[in-house]
PDB file of C-alpha atoms in Angstrom:
ATOM      1  CA  MET Y   1      21.780  54.365  21.879  1.00  0.00           C
ATOM      2  CA  VAL Y   2      21.693  55.243  18.161  1.00  0.00           C
ATOM      3  CA  THR Y   3      20.751  51.811  16.216  1.00  0.00           C
ATOM      4  CA  SER Y   4      19.732  51.495  12.619  1.00  0.00           C
ATOM      5  CA  ALA Y   5      16.263  51.033  13.188  1.00  0.00           C
ATOM      6  CA  ILE Y   6      15.141  52.327  17.134  1.00  0.00           C
ATOM      7  CA  LEU Y   7      12.181  49.227  17.711  1.00  0.00           C
ATOM      8  CA  THR Y   8       9.295  50.200  20.067  1.00  0.00           C
ATOM      9  CA  SER Y   9       8.676  47.484  22.721  1.00  0.00           C
ATOM     10  CA  LEU Y  10       5.232  45.767  21.878  1.00  0.00           C
ATOM     11  CA  GLY Y  11       5.280  42.567  23.316  1.00  0.00           C
ATOM     12  CA  PHE Y  12       9.378  41.384  23.111  1.00  0.00           C
ATOM     13  CA  ASP Y  13      12.009  43.325  24.613  1.00  0.00           C
ATOM     14  CA  ALA Y  14      13.322  45.737  22.243  1.00  0.00           C
ATOM     15  CA  GLU Y  15      16.401  47.062  24.162  1.00  0.00           C
ATOM     16  CA  GLU Y  16      17.566  43.652  24.682  1.00  0.00           C
ATOM     17  CA  PHE Y  17      16.944  42.342  21.025  1.00  0.00           C
ATOM     18  CA  GLU Y  18      19.028  45.110  19.850  1.00  0.00           C
ATOM     19  CA  ARG Y  19      22.155  44.822  22.101  1.00  0.00           C
ATOM     20  CA  ALA Y  20      21.665  41.282  21.023  1.00  0.00           C
ATOM     21  CA  PHE Y  21      21.557  42.383  16.731  1.00  0.00           C
ATOM     22  CA  THR Y  22      24.587  44.304  17.057  1.00  0.00           C
ATOM     23  CA  ALA Y  23      26.836  41.700  19.171  1.00  0.00           C
ATOM     24  CA  ALA Y  24      25.374  39.316  16.449  1.00  0.00           C
ATOM     25  CA  ASP Y  25      23.588  36.762  18.573  1.00  0.00           C
ATOM     26  CA  PHE Y  26      21.247  36.272  16.252  1.00  0.00           C
ATOM     27  CA  GLU Y  27      20.469  32.764  18.305  1.00  0.00           C
ATOM     28  CA  ARG Y  28      19.010  35.501  21.298  1.00  0.00           C
ATOM     29  CA  CYS Y  29      17.375  37.758  18.698  1.00  0.00           C
ATOM     30  CA  LEU Y  30      15.146  35.109  17.565  1.00  0.00           C
ATOM     31  CA  GLU Y  31      14.822  33.941  21.138  1.00  0.00           C
ATOM     32  CA  LEU Y  32      13.061  36.969  21.577  1.00  0.00           C
ATOM     33  CA  VAL Y  33      11.016  37.302  18.765  1.00  0.00           C
ATOM     34  CA  SER Y  34      10.019  33.825  18.701  1.00  0.00           C
ATOM     35  CA  GLY Y  35       5.974  33.364  18.993  1.00  0.00           C
ATOM     36  CA  GLN Y  36       5.634  37.019  18.753  1.00  0.00           C
ATOM     37  CA  HIS Y  37       3.062  38.270  16.441  1.00  0.00           C
ATOM     38  CA  ASP Y  38       3.368  41.657  16.217  1.00  0.00           C
ATOM     39  CA  PHE Y  39       4.613  44.167  13.792  1.00  0.00           C
ATOM     40  CA  ASP Y  40       7.691  45.483  15.461  1.00  0.00           C
ATOM     41  CA  ALA Y  41       8.416  41.683  16.266  1.00  0.00           C
ATOM     42  CA  VAL Y  42       8.114  41.011  12.362  1.00  0.00           C
ATOM     43  CA  LEU Y  43      10.053  43.820  11.613  1.00  0.00           C
ATOM     44  CA  ALA Y  44      12.906  42.501  13.735  1.00  0.00           C
ATOM     45  CA  ALA Y  45      12.769  39.425  13.326  1.00  0.00           C
ATOM     46  CA  SER Y  46      13.190  40.385   9.410  1.00  0.00           C
ATOM     47  CA  ARG Y  47      16.300  42.187  10.075  1.00  0.00           C
ATOM     48  CA  VAL Y  48      17.983  38.665  11.522  1.00  0.00           C
ATOM     49  CA  ALA Y  49      16.660  36.896   8.472  1.00  0.00           C
ATOM     50  CA  ILE Y  50      18.524  39.270   6.003  1.00  0.00           C
ATOM     51  CA  ARG Y  51      21.336  39.058   7.965  1.00  0.00           C
ATOM     52  CA  GLN Y  52      21.120  35.145   8.057  1.00  0.00           C
ATOM     53  CA  ARG Y  53      20.352  35.663   4.036  1.00  0.00           C
ATOM     54  CA  ARG Y  54      16.885  33.908   4.649  1.00  0.00           C
ATOM     55  CA  TYR Y  55      15.311  36.531   2.258  1.00  0.00           C
ATOM     56  CA  GLU Y  56      12.385  34.430   1.636  1.00  0.00           C
ATOM     57  CA  ASP Y  57      11.545  34.360   4.770  1.00  0.00           C
ATOM     58  CA  VAL Y  58      11.241  37.772   5.133  1.00  0.00           C
ATOM     59  CA  ILE Y  59       9.439  38.541   2.039  1.00  0.00           C
ATOM     60  CA  THR Y  60       6.590  35.430   3.215  1.00  0.00           C
ATOM     61  CA  ALA Y  61       6.303  37.357   6.528  1.00  0.00           C
ATOM     62  CA  LEU Y  62       5.845  41.132   5.766  1.00  0.00           C
ATOM     63  CA  SER Y  63       3.759  40.065   2.283  1.00  0.00           C
ATOM     64  CA  GLU Y  64       0.829  38.492   4.718  1.00  0.00           C
ATOM     65  CA  ILE Y  65       1.147  42.104   6.553  1.00  0.00           C
ATOM     66  CA  PRO Y  66      -1.748  44.205   5.483  1.00  0.00           C
ATOM     67  CA  ARG Y  67      -1.005  47.840   4.685  1.00  0.00           C
ATOM     68  CA  ALA Y  68      -0.467  50.548   6.539  1.00  0.00           C
ATOM     69  CA  SER Y  69       0.048  54.093   6.362  1.00  0.00           C
ATOM     70  CA  GLY Y  70       3.470  56.358   7.513  1.00  0.00           C
ATOM     71  CA  GLU Y  71       6.288  54.787   9.082  1.00  0.00           C
ATOM     72  CA  THR Y  72       4.409  51.547   9.763  1.00  0.00           C
ATOM     73  CA  ARG Y  73       4.313  51.007   6.128  1.00  0.00           C
ATOM     74  CA  ALA Y  74       7.959  52.828   5.328  1.00  0.00           C
ATOM     75  CA  ALA Y  75       9.609  50.405   7.693  1.00  0.00           C
ATOM     76  CA  ARG Y  76       7.962  47.284   6.228  1.00  0.00           C
ATOM     77  CA  ASP Y  77       8.675  48.395   2.558  1.00  0.00           C
ATOM     78  CA  VAL Y  78      12.118  48.929   3.438  1.00  0.00           C
ATOM     79  CA  MET Y  79      12.859  45.482   4.891  1.00  0.00           C
ATOM     80  CA  LEU Y  80      10.538  43.968   2.026  1.00  0.00           C
ATOM     81  CA  GLY Y  81      12.468  46.038  -0.630  1.00  0.00           C
ATOM     82  CA  ALA Y  82      15.625  45.235   0.546  1.00  0.00           C
ATOM     83  CA  ALA Y  83      14.673  41.046   0.481  1.00  0.00           C
ATOM     84  CA  LEU Y  84      13.132  41.710  -2.962  1.00  0.00           C
ATOM     85  CA  GLY Y  85      16.337  43.332  -3.937  1.00  0.00           C
ATOM     86  CA  LEU Y  86      18.464  40.332  -2.787  1.00  0.00           C
ATOM     87  CA  THR Y  87      16.461  37.909  -4.277  1.00  0.00           C
ATOM     88  CA  ARG Y  88      17.232  39.849  -7.762  1.00  0.00           C
ATOM     89  CA  ASP Y  89      13.976  41.420  -7.887  1.00  0.00           C
ATOM     90  CA  TYR Y  90      15.632  44.737  -7.903  1.00  0.00           C
ATOM     91  CA  ALA Y  91      12.739  46.493 -10.054  1.00  0.00           C
ATOM     92  CA  GLY Y  92      10.443  45.449  -7.156  1.00  0.00           C
ATOM     93  CA  GLY Y  93      12.916  45.989  -4.448  1.00  0.00           C
ATOM     94  CA  GLY Y  94      13.547  49.454  -5.369  1.00  0.00           C
ATOM     95  CA  ARG Y  95      10.257  50.740  -5.962  1.00  0.00           C
ATOM     96  CA  LEU Y  96       9.112  49.899  -2.527  1.00  0.00           C
ATOM     97  CA  ILE Y  97      12.211  51.547  -1.034  1.00  0.00           C
ATOM     98  CA  SER Y  98      12.134  54.827  -3.220  1.00  0.00           C
ATOM     99  CA  ARG Y  99       7.947  55.422  -2.059  1.00  0.00           C
ATOM    100  CA  ALA Y 100       9.737  54.802   1.898  1.00  0.00           C
ATOM    101  CA  LEU Y 101      11.958  57.564   1.256  1.00  0.00           C
ATOM    102  CA  LYS Y 102       9.294  60.016   0.118  1.00  0.00           C
ATOM    103  CA  GLU Y 103       7.968  59.487   3.641  1.00  0.00           C
ATOM    104  CA  LEU Y 104      10.878  59.486   5.559  1.00  0.00           C
ATOM    105  CA  ALA Y 105      13.508  62.082   6.772  1.00  0.00           C
ATOM    106  CA  PRO Y 106      17.188  62.052   8.148  1.00  0.00           C
ATOM    107  CA  GLY Y 107      15.822  62.289  12.137  1.00  0.00           C
ATOM    108  CA  ASP Y 108      13.165  59.239  11.237  1.00  0.00           C
ATOM    109  CA  PRO Y 109      14.257  55.922  12.426  1.00  0.00           C
ATOM    110  CA  TRP Y 110      14.181  54.008   9.524  1.00  0.00           C
ATOM    111  CA  TYR Y 111      15.536  56.641   6.990  1.00  0.00           C
ATOM    112  CA  TYR Y 112      19.225  55.409   6.780  1.00  0.00           C
ATOM    113  CA  ASP Y 113      18.353  51.566   6.072  1.00  0.00           C
ATOM    114  CA  ALA Y 114      16.096  53.012   3.195  1.00  0.00           C
ATOM    115  CA  LEU Y 115      19.174  54.690   1.984  1.00  0.00           C
ATOM    116  CA  HIS Y 116      21.844  51.789   2.591  1.00  0.00           C
ATOM    117  CA  TYR Y 117      19.399  49.250   0.626  1.00  0.00           C
ATOM    118  CA  ARG Y 118      19.025  51.650  -2.094  1.00  0.00           C
ATOM    119  CA  GLY Y 119      22.549  51.844  -2.422  1.00  0.00           C
ATOM    120  CA  LEU Y 120      23.312  48.440  -2.336  1.00  0.00           C
ATOM    121  CA  ILE Y 121      20.655  47.648  -5.161  1.00  0.00           C
ATOM    122  CA  ALA Y 122      22.497  49.945  -7.311  1.00  0.00           C
ATOM    123  CA  TRP Y 123      25.944  48.837  -6.316  1.00  0.00           C
ATOM    124  CA  MET Y 124      23.789  44.814  -7.478  1.00  0.00           C
ATOM    125  CA  THR Y 125      23.173  46.526 -10.813  1.00  0.00           C
ATOM    126  CA  GLN Y 126      26.350  48.572 -11.351  1.00  0.00           C
ATOM    127  CA  GLN Y 127      24.931  51.829 -11.210  1.00  0.00           C
ATOM    128  CA  HIS Y 128      27.915  52.756  -9.163  1.00  0.00           C
ATOM    129  CA  ALA Y 129      27.275  56.917  -8.947  1.00  0.00           C
ATOM    130  CA  GLU Y 130      23.914  56.275  -7.688  1.00  0.00           C
ATOM    131  CA  ALA Y 131      25.460  53.770  -5.119  1.00  0.00           C
ATOM    132  CA  ALA Y 132      28.255  56.172  -3.869  1.00  0.00           C
ATOM    133  CA  GLU Y 133      25.339  58.962  -3.571  1.00  0.00           C
ATOM    134  CA  ALA Y 134      23.435  56.517  -1.282  1.00  0.00           C
ATOM    135  CA  ALA Y 135      26.369  55.833   0.928  1.00  0.00           C
ATOM    136  CA  THR Y 136      28.003  59.165   1.282  1.00  0.00           C
ATOM    137  CA  GLU Y 137      24.752  60.560   2.414  1.00  0.00           C
ATOM    138  CA  GLN Y 138      24.391  58.146   5.069  1.00  0.00           C
ATOM    139  CA  LEU Y 139      27.952  59.487   6.514  1.00  0.00           C
ATOM    140  CA  GLN Y 140      25.677  62.449   7.912  1.00  0.00           C
ATOM    141  CA  SER Y 141      24.560  60.250  10.186  1.00  0.00           C
ATOM    142  CA  LEU Y 142      25.009  60.581  14.177  1.00  0.00           C
ATOM    143  CA  SER Y 143      25.797  56.453  14.450  1.00  0.00           C
ATOM    144  CA  PRO Y 144      29.075  55.272  13.978  1.00  0.00           C
ATOM    145  CA  ASN Y 145      27.957  51.982  12.916  1.00  0.00           C
ATOM    146  CA  ILE Y 146      25.621  53.938  10.066  1.00  0.00           C
ATOM    147  CA  ARG Y 147      28.762  55.629   9.006  1.00  0.00           C
ATOM    148  CA  ALA Y 148      31.156  52.617   9.060  1.00  0.00           C
ATOM    149  CA  ARG Y 149      28.670  50.539   7.123  1.00  0.00           C
ATOM    150  CA  ALA Y 150      28.255  53.304   4.436  1.00  0.00           C
ATOM    151  CA  ARG Y 151      32.236  52.946   4.525  1.00  0.00           C
ATOM    152  CA  ILE Y 152      31.968  49.522   3.646  1.00  0.00           C
ATOM    153  CA  LEU Y 153      29.585  49.747   0.677  1.00  0.00           C
ATOM    154  CA  LEU Y 154      32.430  52.309  -0.598  1.00  0.00           C
ATOM    155  CA  SER Y 155      34.831  50.046  -0.506  1.00  0.00           C
ATOM    156  CA  TRP Y 156      32.763  47.318  -2.561  1.00  0.00           C
ATOM    157  CA  ILE Y 157      32.467  50.328  -5.289  1.00  0.00           C
ATOM    158  CA  ALA Y 158      35.564  51.102  -5.339  1.00  0.00           C
ATOM    159  CA  VAL Y 159      36.500  47.652  -6.103  1.00  0.00           C
ATOM    160  CA  ARG Y 160      34.454  47.533  -8.905  1.00  0.00           C
ATOM    161  CA  ARG Y 161      36.061  50.999  -9.953  1.00  0.00           C
ATOM    162  CA  GLY Y 162      39.631  49.304  -9.904  1.00  0.00           C
ATOM    163  CA  GLU Y 163      40.638  51.570  -7.020  1.00  0.00           C
ATOM    164  CA  ILE Y 164      42.422  49.095  -4.581  1.00  0.00           C
ATOM    165  CA  LEU Y 165      43.953  51.936  -2.315  1.00  0.00           C
ATOM    166  CA  ARG Y 166      40.497  53.468  -1.906  1.00  0.00           C
ATOM    167  CA  GLN Y 167      38.912  50.069  -1.213  1.00  0.00           C
ATOM    168  CA  VAL Y 168      41.626  50.103   1.604  1.00  0.00           C
ATOM    169  CA  ASP Y 169      41.228  53.098   2.996  1.00  0.00           C
ATOM    170  CA  GLU Y 170      37.559  52.959   3.259  1.00  0.00           C
ATOM    171  CA  LEU Y 171      37.662  49.619   5.287  1.00  0.00           C
ATOM    172  CA  GLN Y 172      40.143  51.220   7.354  1.00  0.00           C
ATOM    173  CA  LYS Y 173      37.667  54.318   7.999  1.00  0.00           C
ATOM    174  CA  ALA Y 174      35.254  51.555   8.439  1.00  0.00           C
ATOM    175  CA  LEU Y 175      37.504  49.824  11.300  1.00  0.00           C
ATOM    176  CA  ASP Y 176      38.014  53.745  12.670  1.00  0.00           C
ATOM    177  CA  GLU Y 177      33.899  54.074  13.078  1.00  0.00           C
ATOM    178  CA  PHE Y 178      33.791  51.056  15.107  1.00  0.00           C
ATOM    179  CA  GLU Y 179      36.499  52.019  17.293  1.00  0.00           C
ATOM    180  CA  SER Y 180      34.829  54.875  18.283  1.00  0.00           C
ATOM    181  CA  THR Y 181      31.771  53.707  19.718  1.00  0.00           C
ATOM    182  CA  GLU Y 182      31.167  51.159  22.217  1.00  0.00           C
ATOM    183  CA  GLU Y 183      29.030  48.867  21.258  1.00  0.00           C
ATOM    184  CA  PRO Y 184      30.033  48.618  17.923  1.00  0.00           C
ATOM    185  CA  ASP Y 185      27.823  46.640  15.219  1.00  0.00           C
ATOM    186  CA  GLN Y 186      29.691  43.105  15.612  1.00  0.00           C
ATOM    187  CA  TYR Y 187      28.739  41.410  12.363  1.00  0.00           C
ATOM    188  CA  LEU Y 188      29.142  44.863  10.030  1.00  0.00           C
ATOM    189  CA  LYS Y 189      33.109  45.207  11.477  1.00  0.00           C
ATOM    190  CA  ALA Y 190      33.919  41.095  10.895  1.00  0.00           C
ATOM    191  CA  ASN Y 191      32.785  42.169   7.067  1.00  0.00           C
ATOM    192  CA  ALA Y 192      35.491  44.650   7.332  1.00  0.00           C
ATOM    193  CA  LEU Y 193      38.233  42.817   8.634  1.00  0.00           C
ATOM    194  CA  GLY Y 194      37.599  40.170   6.888  1.00  0.00           C
ATOM    195  CA  ASN Y 195      37.792  42.267   3.541  1.00  0.00           C
ATOM    196  CA  LEU Y 196      40.608  44.038   5.013  1.00  0.00           C
ATOM    197  CA  ALA Y 197      42.575  40.748   6.044  1.00  0.00           C
ATOM    198  CA  LEU Y 198      42.297  39.077   2.704  1.00  0.00           C
ATOM    199  CA  LEU Y 199      43.569  42.131   0.722  1.00  0.00           C
ATOM    200  CA  CYS Y 200      46.988  42.067   3.385  1.00  0.00           C
ATOM    201  CA  TYR Y 201      47.053  38.540   2.456  1.00  0.00           C
ATOM    202  CA  GLU Y 202      46.959  39.338  -1.230  1.00  0.00           C
ATOM    203  CA  MET Y 203      49.029  42.707  -1.445  1.00  0.00           C
ATOM    204  CA  PRO Y 204      51.853  44.054   0.560  1.00  0.00           C
ATOM    205  CA  LEU Y 205      49.933  45.630   2.827  1.00  0.00           C
ATOM    206  CA  ARG Y 206      51.926  45.851   5.780  1.00  0.00           C
ATOM    207  CA  ASP Y 207      51.046  49.253   7.426  1.00  0.00           C
ATOM    208  CA  VAL Y 208      47.257  47.660   7.837  1.00  0.00           C
ATOM    209  CA  SER Y 209      48.031  44.184   8.332  1.00  0.00           C
ATOM    210  CA  ASP Y 210      48.367  45.083  12.298  1.00  0.00           C
ATOM    211  CA  ARG Y 211      44.815  46.117  12.661  1.00  0.00           C
TER     212      ARG Y 211
END
């Protein structure tokens, strides 16, 4: 199974965590990492916290981890950078993610997450060309969920540019990606469906309202 960040099991059931995370069963995810203090468990808990918008928890947890090297440092930098960016410390978050990308390649499990958060921070700071570049590169991933996530970001960029039909097209492509996998990321799928439903409500988009 291709995931956005494949964790090795060091004290908790990483495979079950991935299944619960993909199903948006965050209560189960937290049960699996509860009481675990190894690095992978802390990273896993941080992924849940990001989706629950508990950014300060991520900053606190990852700031306490001693600096490491290689993939360990890169993974920490991606999640800590994401949390900083989502609390509007765009410079600090972007700096950590840029450092992570210097150590990661497309075959690394954290590479596309780093690209995603680089693009998200660019979008939040109105740097739409950079955001689009980061999202477009993610379309090379073998994971339908990662490609769908990239399509959702591209739809947000389209909104900023006033390209409503492009927004609809990107959301439809995101849903197509989710439909192509047996394990769609339910959190992201709900995001795409919610945005598309809102557009169908506000505009006469009969052709897509049946999805």
